[in-house]
Short mmCIF file of C-alpha atoms and ligand atoms in Angstrom, two decimals:
data_model
loop_
_atom_site.label_atom_id
_atom_site.label_comp_id
_atom_site.label_asym_id
_atom_site.label_seq_id
_atom_site.Cartn_x
_atom_site.Cartn_y
_atom_site.Cartn_z
CA MET N 416 0.00 0.00 0.00
CA ALA N 417 1.55 3.26 -1.11
CA LEU N 418 2.57 6.03 1.27
CA THR N 419 2.16 9.78 0.88
CA VAL N 420 4.94 12.17 1.85
CA THR N 421 4.89 15.77 3.14
CA PRO N 422 7.74 18.11 4.12
CA ILE N 423 7.67 19.61 7.63
CA PRO N 424 9.88 22.72 7.87
CA CYS N 425 12.33 22.64 10.80
CA LEU N 426 15.04 25.07 11.94
CA SER N 427 15.92 27.62 9.25
CA ASP N 428 16.09 25.44 6.15
CA ASN N 429 15.64 21.77 7.13
CA TYR N 430 12.79 19.46 6.20
CA ALA N 431 11.62 16.48 8.18
CA TRP N 432 9.57 14.21 5.89
CA LEU N 433 6.25 12.86 7.16
CA LEU N 434 5.11 9.55 5.67
CA ARG N 435 1.48 8.55 5.94
CA ALA N 436 -0.05 5.16 5.15
CA ALA N 437 -3.58 4.76 3.78
CA ASP N 438 -4.67 3.48 7.21
CA GLY N 439 -3.43 6.70 8.85
CA ARG N 440 -0.23 5.39 10.41
CA LEU N 441 2.66 7.88 10.40
CA ALA N 442 6.44 7.83 10.19
CA VAL N 443 8.98 10.63 9.91
CA CYS N 444 12.46 10.89 8.42
CA ASP N 445 15.21 13.11 9.86
CA PRO N 446 13.36 15.16 12.50
CA ALA N 447 15.61 18.14 13.22
CA GLU N 448 13.21 19.26 15.93
CA ASP N 449 10.38 17.57 17.80
CA ALA N 450 7.89 20.44 18.16
CA PRO N 451 7.08 21.10 14.47
CA VAL N 452 6.77 17.36 13.83
CA ALA N 453 4.62 16.79 16.92
CA ALA N 454 2.30 19.62 15.86
CA VAL N 455 1.63 17.90 12.54
CA VAL N 456 1.40 14.39 14.04
CA ASP N 457 -1.09 15.59 16.65
CA SER N 458 -3.18 17.27 13.96
CA MET N 459 -3.29 13.92 12.13
CA GLY N 460 -4.30 11.69 15.03
CA GLY N 461 -1.49 11.83 17.53
CA LYS N 462 0.41 8.63 16.81
CA LEU N 463 3.89 8.24 15.29
CA ASP N 464 5.08 4.68 14.66
CA LEU N 465 8.51 5.05 13.14
CA ILE N 466 11.49 7.40 12.76
CA LEU N 467 13.98 6.90 9.90
CA LEU N 468 17.45 8.48 10.10
CA THR N 469 19.79 9.10 7.15
CA HIS N 470 22.83 10.30 9.10
CA HIS N 471 24.00 11.49 12.48
CA HIS N 472 24.09 15.29 12.14
CA GLY N 473 22.16 17.20 14.77
CA ASP N 474 19.97 18.92 12.21
CA HIS N 475 18.63 15.46 11.26
CA VAL N 476 18.35 13.72 14.64
CA ALA N 477 17.82 16.30 17.39
CA GLY N 478 14.04 15.80 17.40
CA VAL N 479 14.33 12.06 18.05
CA PRO N 480 14.38 11.96 21.88
CA GLY N 481 11.32 14.18 22.20
CA LEU N 482 9.35 12.22 19.60
CA VAL N 483 10.30 8.86 21.13
CA ALA N 484 9.25 10.10 24.57
CA ARG N 485 5.96 11.47 23.26
CA TYR N 486 4.90 8.67 20.88
CA GLY N 487 7.09 5.64 21.59
CA ALA N 488 8.17 5.64 17.93
CA LYS N 489 10.72 3.02 16.86
CA VAL N 490 13.98 4.38 15.46
CA VAL N 491 15.75 3.02 12.37
CA GLY N 492 19.27 4.08 11.38
CA ALA N 493 22.59 2.92 10.03
CA ALA N 494 24.35 0.13 11.90
CA ALA N 495 27.68 1.68 10.89
CA ASP N 496 26.74 4.93 12.66
CA ARG N 497 25.13 3.37 15.72
CA HIS N 498 27.78 4.87 17.99
CA ARG N 499 26.80 8.41 17.07
CA LEU N 500 23.07 8.12 16.40
CA PRO N 501 20.27 8.22 18.99
CA PRO N 502 19.49 4.73 20.36
CA LEU N 503 18.27 2.53 17.49
CA ASP N 504 15.51 -0.07 17.63
CA GLN N 505 16.56 -1.36 14.22
CA ALA N 506 20.12 -0.96 12.88
CA VAL N 507 20.29 -1.39 9.10
CA SER N 508 22.96 -1.63 6.42
CA PRO N 509 22.98 -0.97 2.68
CA GLY N 510 21.18 -3.83 0.94
CA ASP N 511 18.73 -4.33 3.79
CA GLN N 512 14.99 -3.88 3.47
CA VAL N 513 12.93 -2.11 6.12
CA ASP N 514 9.19 -2.28 6.67
CA VAL N 515 7.84 1.27 6.67
CA LEU N 516 4.14 1.34 7.57
CA GLY N 517 3.51 -1.72 5.40
CA SER N 518 5.66 -0.60 2.48
CA THR N 519 9.20 -1.83 1.87
CA ALA N 520 12.13 0.58 1.92
CA ALA N 521 15.43 -0.48 0.40
CA VAL N 522 18.45 0.84 2.30
CA LEU N 523 20.95 2.40 -0.13
CA ALA N 524 24.58 3.29 0.57
CA SER N 525 24.99 7.03 0.16
CA ASP N 526 28.37 7.90 1.64
CA GLY N 527 30.04 11.18 0.76
CA HIS N 528 28.52 13.88 2.99
CA THR N 529 29.30 11.58 5.91
CA ARG N 530 30.61 8.04 6.12
CA GLY N 531 27.72 5.77 7.00
CA HIS N 532 25.09 7.99 5.41
CA ILE N 533 22.18 5.92 4.06
CA ALA N 534 19.14 6.64 1.91
CA PHE N 535 15.75 4.93 1.93
CA HIS N 536 13.98 4.09 -1.34
CA ILE N 537 10.31 3.15 -0.99
CA ALA N 538 9.66 1.81 -4.48
CA ASP N 539 5.89 1.25 -4.25
CA SER N 540 5.41 4.89 -3.29
CA HIS N 541 8.12 6.41 -5.53
CA ILE N 542 9.76 8.02 -2.48
CA LEU N 543 13.48 8.59 -1.92
CA LEU N 544 14.60 9.87 1.49
CA CYS N 545 18.16 11.00 0.81
CA GLY N 546 19.17 13.28 3.69
CA ASP N 547 22.18 15.42 2.74
CA THR N 548 23.44 13.31 -0.19
CA LEU N 549 21.39 14.68 -3.08
CA PHE N 550 19.75 18.10 -3.02
CA SER N 551 17.74 19.70 -5.78
CA LEU N 552 20.40 21.16 -8.10
CA GLY N 553 23.14 20.23 -5.63
CA CYS N 554 24.71 17.60 -3.42
CA GLY N 555 25.96 17.50 0.15
CA ARG N 556 29.35 18.82 1.18
CA LEU N 557 32.06 16.20 1.43
CA LEU N 558 32.52 16.50 5.19
CA GLU N 559 33.76 12.95 5.80
CA GLY N 560 33.59 11.04 2.54
CA THR N 561 35.37 11.38 -0.79
CA ALA N 562 34.33 12.59 -4.22
CA GLU N 563 34.62 8.96 -5.32
CA GLN N 564 32.05 7.92 -2.71
CA MET N 565 29.70 10.80 -3.59
CA PHE N 566 30.00 9.96 -7.29
CA ALA N 567 28.97 6.36 -6.56
CA SER N 568 26.12 7.53 -4.31
CA LEU N 569 24.75 9.94 -6.91
CA ALA N 570 25.03 7.24 -9.60
CA THR N 571 22.98 4.89 -7.41
CA LEU N 572 20.28 7.53 -6.94
CA ALA N 573 20.33 8.54 -10.63
CA ALA N 574 19.50 4.93 -11.53
CA LEU N 575 16.18 5.04 -9.64
CA PRO N 576 12.98 5.48 -11.66
CA GLY N 577 12.54 9.02 -12.99
CA GLU N 578 9.24 9.59 -11.19
CA THR N 579 10.89 8.97 -7.79
CA LEU N 580 10.26 11.86 -5.40
CA VAL N 581 13.50 13.34 -4.08
CA CYS N 582 12.86 14.11 -0.40
CA CYS N 583 16.09 15.70 0.79
CA GLY N 584 17.12 17.38 4.01
CA HIS N 585 17.35 21.06 3.11
CA GLU N 586 15.67 23.88 1.20
CA TYR N 587 18.86 24.77 -0.69
CA THR N 588 17.43 24.84 -4.21
CA GLU N 589 17.67 28.58 -4.91
CA SER N 590 21.18 28.90 -3.51
CA ASN N 591 22.23 25.76 -5.41
CA ALA N 592 20.69 27.26 -8.56
CA ARG N 593 22.98 30.31 -8.42
CA PHE N 594 26.00 28.02 -8.65
CA ALA N 595 24.50 25.39 -10.98
CA ILE N 596 23.80 27.93 -13.71
CA THR N 597 27.50 28.87 -13.75
CA VAL N 598 28.36 25.22 -14.44
CA GLU N 599 25.72 24.65 -17.14
CA PRO N 600 24.67 28.10 -18.43
CA ASP N 601 23.00 26.62 -21.53
CA ASN N 602 21.04 23.81 -19.86
CA ALA N 603 17.37 24.45 -20.70
CA ALA N 604 16.10 21.97 -18.10
CA LEU N 605 18.16 23.76 -15.45
CA LYS N 606 16.76 27.14 -16.47
CA ALA N 607 13.23 25.75 -16.30
CA ARG N 608 13.86 24.24 -12.88
CA ILE N 609 15.27 27.54 -11.60
CA ALA N 610 12.18 29.41 -12.81
CA GLU N 611 9.98 26.79 -11.15
CA ALA N 612 11.90 27.08 -7.85
CA HIS N 613 11.67 30.89 -7.85
CA ALA N 614 7.91 30.67 -8.41
CA GLN N 615 7.55 28.09 -5.62
CA ARG N 616 9.51 30.19 -3.13
CA ALA N 617 7.74 33.41 -4.16
CA THR N 618 4.47 31.80 -3.04
CA GLY N 619 6.00 30.38 0.14
CA LYS N 620 6.01 26.77 -1.07
CA PRO N 621 8.80 24.22 -0.67
CA THR N 622 10.76 23.48 -3.86
CA LEU N 623 10.70 19.85 -2.76
CA PRO N 624 10.17 17.07 -3.37
CA SER N 625 11.95 17.19 -6.69
CA THR N 626 12.12 14.12 -8.92
CA ILE N 627 15.01 11.94 -10.05
CA ALA N 628 14.12 12.77 -13.68
CA SER N 629 14.36 16.49 -12.93
CA GLU N 630 17.70 16.10 -11.16
CA ARG N 631 19.10 13.92 -13.96
CA ALA N 632 18.24 16.71 -16.41
CA ALA N 633 19.18 19.76 -14.33
CA ASN N 634 21.57 18.92 -11.48
CA PRO N 635 25.24 19.43 -12.49
CA PHE N 636 26.44 17.24 -9.60
CA MET N 637 24.30 14.30 -10.66
CA ARG N 638 25.24 14.97 -14.30
CA ALA N 639 29.01 15.04 -13.67
CA PRO N 640 30.45 12.46 -16.10
CA ASP N 641 33.33 11.35 -13.87
CA ILE N 642 34.75 11.60 -10.36
CA ALA N 643 37.24 14.33 -11.26
CA THR N 644 34.49 16.56 -12.63
CA LEU N 645 32.34 16.01 -9.56
CA ALA N 646 35.32 16.82 -7.29
CA ARG N 647 36.02 20.00 -9.26
CA ILE N 648 32.47 21.36 -9.18
CA ARG N 649 32.01 20.36 -5.52
CA ALA N 650 35.16 22.35 -4.66
CA GLY N 651 33.87 25.21 -6.81
CA LYS N 652 30.60 25.25 -4.90
CA ASP N 653 32.42 25.18 -1.54
CA SER N 654 34.11 28.50 -2.36
CA PHE N 655 31.22 30.04 -4.37
CA ARG N 656 29.79 33.31 -3.08
ZN1 ZN G 840 24.27 16.64 7.30
FE1 FE G 841 21.79 18.67 7.15
#
């Protein structure tokens, strides 16, 4: 049974992603804060079954203790990062499958931003929860991993079906766009995506979720043909003002 997904704004530019099953059960991915998530959960019946974590950074996990205390939600995260994640009820590794409210999520390796970063692909619902690996028109900073790892991670995500919804951790699309257009100034799909993002933000809407098809067409990081190119544009973005 397919899930629906909704972004919940947290902190200044984070999104926690609320998953809802047809029977009303709820899960959330990467809660940066508990209060904004609890407000939505309570408005939808007051029960949260599951919390999925992509990586250990505070802006993705800080809401976990409050949500566990309030709802008794079970927590799923990477076995490799168990030592630096909140206590896990289920520790998973790339290649594993996780039951998410009756749907199956495949756990994908997505190292690069951190070592041990994972993504969740819920194929029956066309949902990708990718944390800080892939952003719309960008990718995560290489804080722990290498360009080689990020290249492999982005290739894995690019191979998902085009209609897959890209549910990433941050509203970075407009700032990513300013850099992306310097890399591919003649990319028509990129220009169209930038216009779409400006219109979305002008009306106060999230620019997310994006889709894998859109990112394949418009995201210079996902489109980088080799590791060296990805490393070069990632470094360029790091120093871009
Ligand atoms: Zn992060
Ligand atoms: Fe983050």
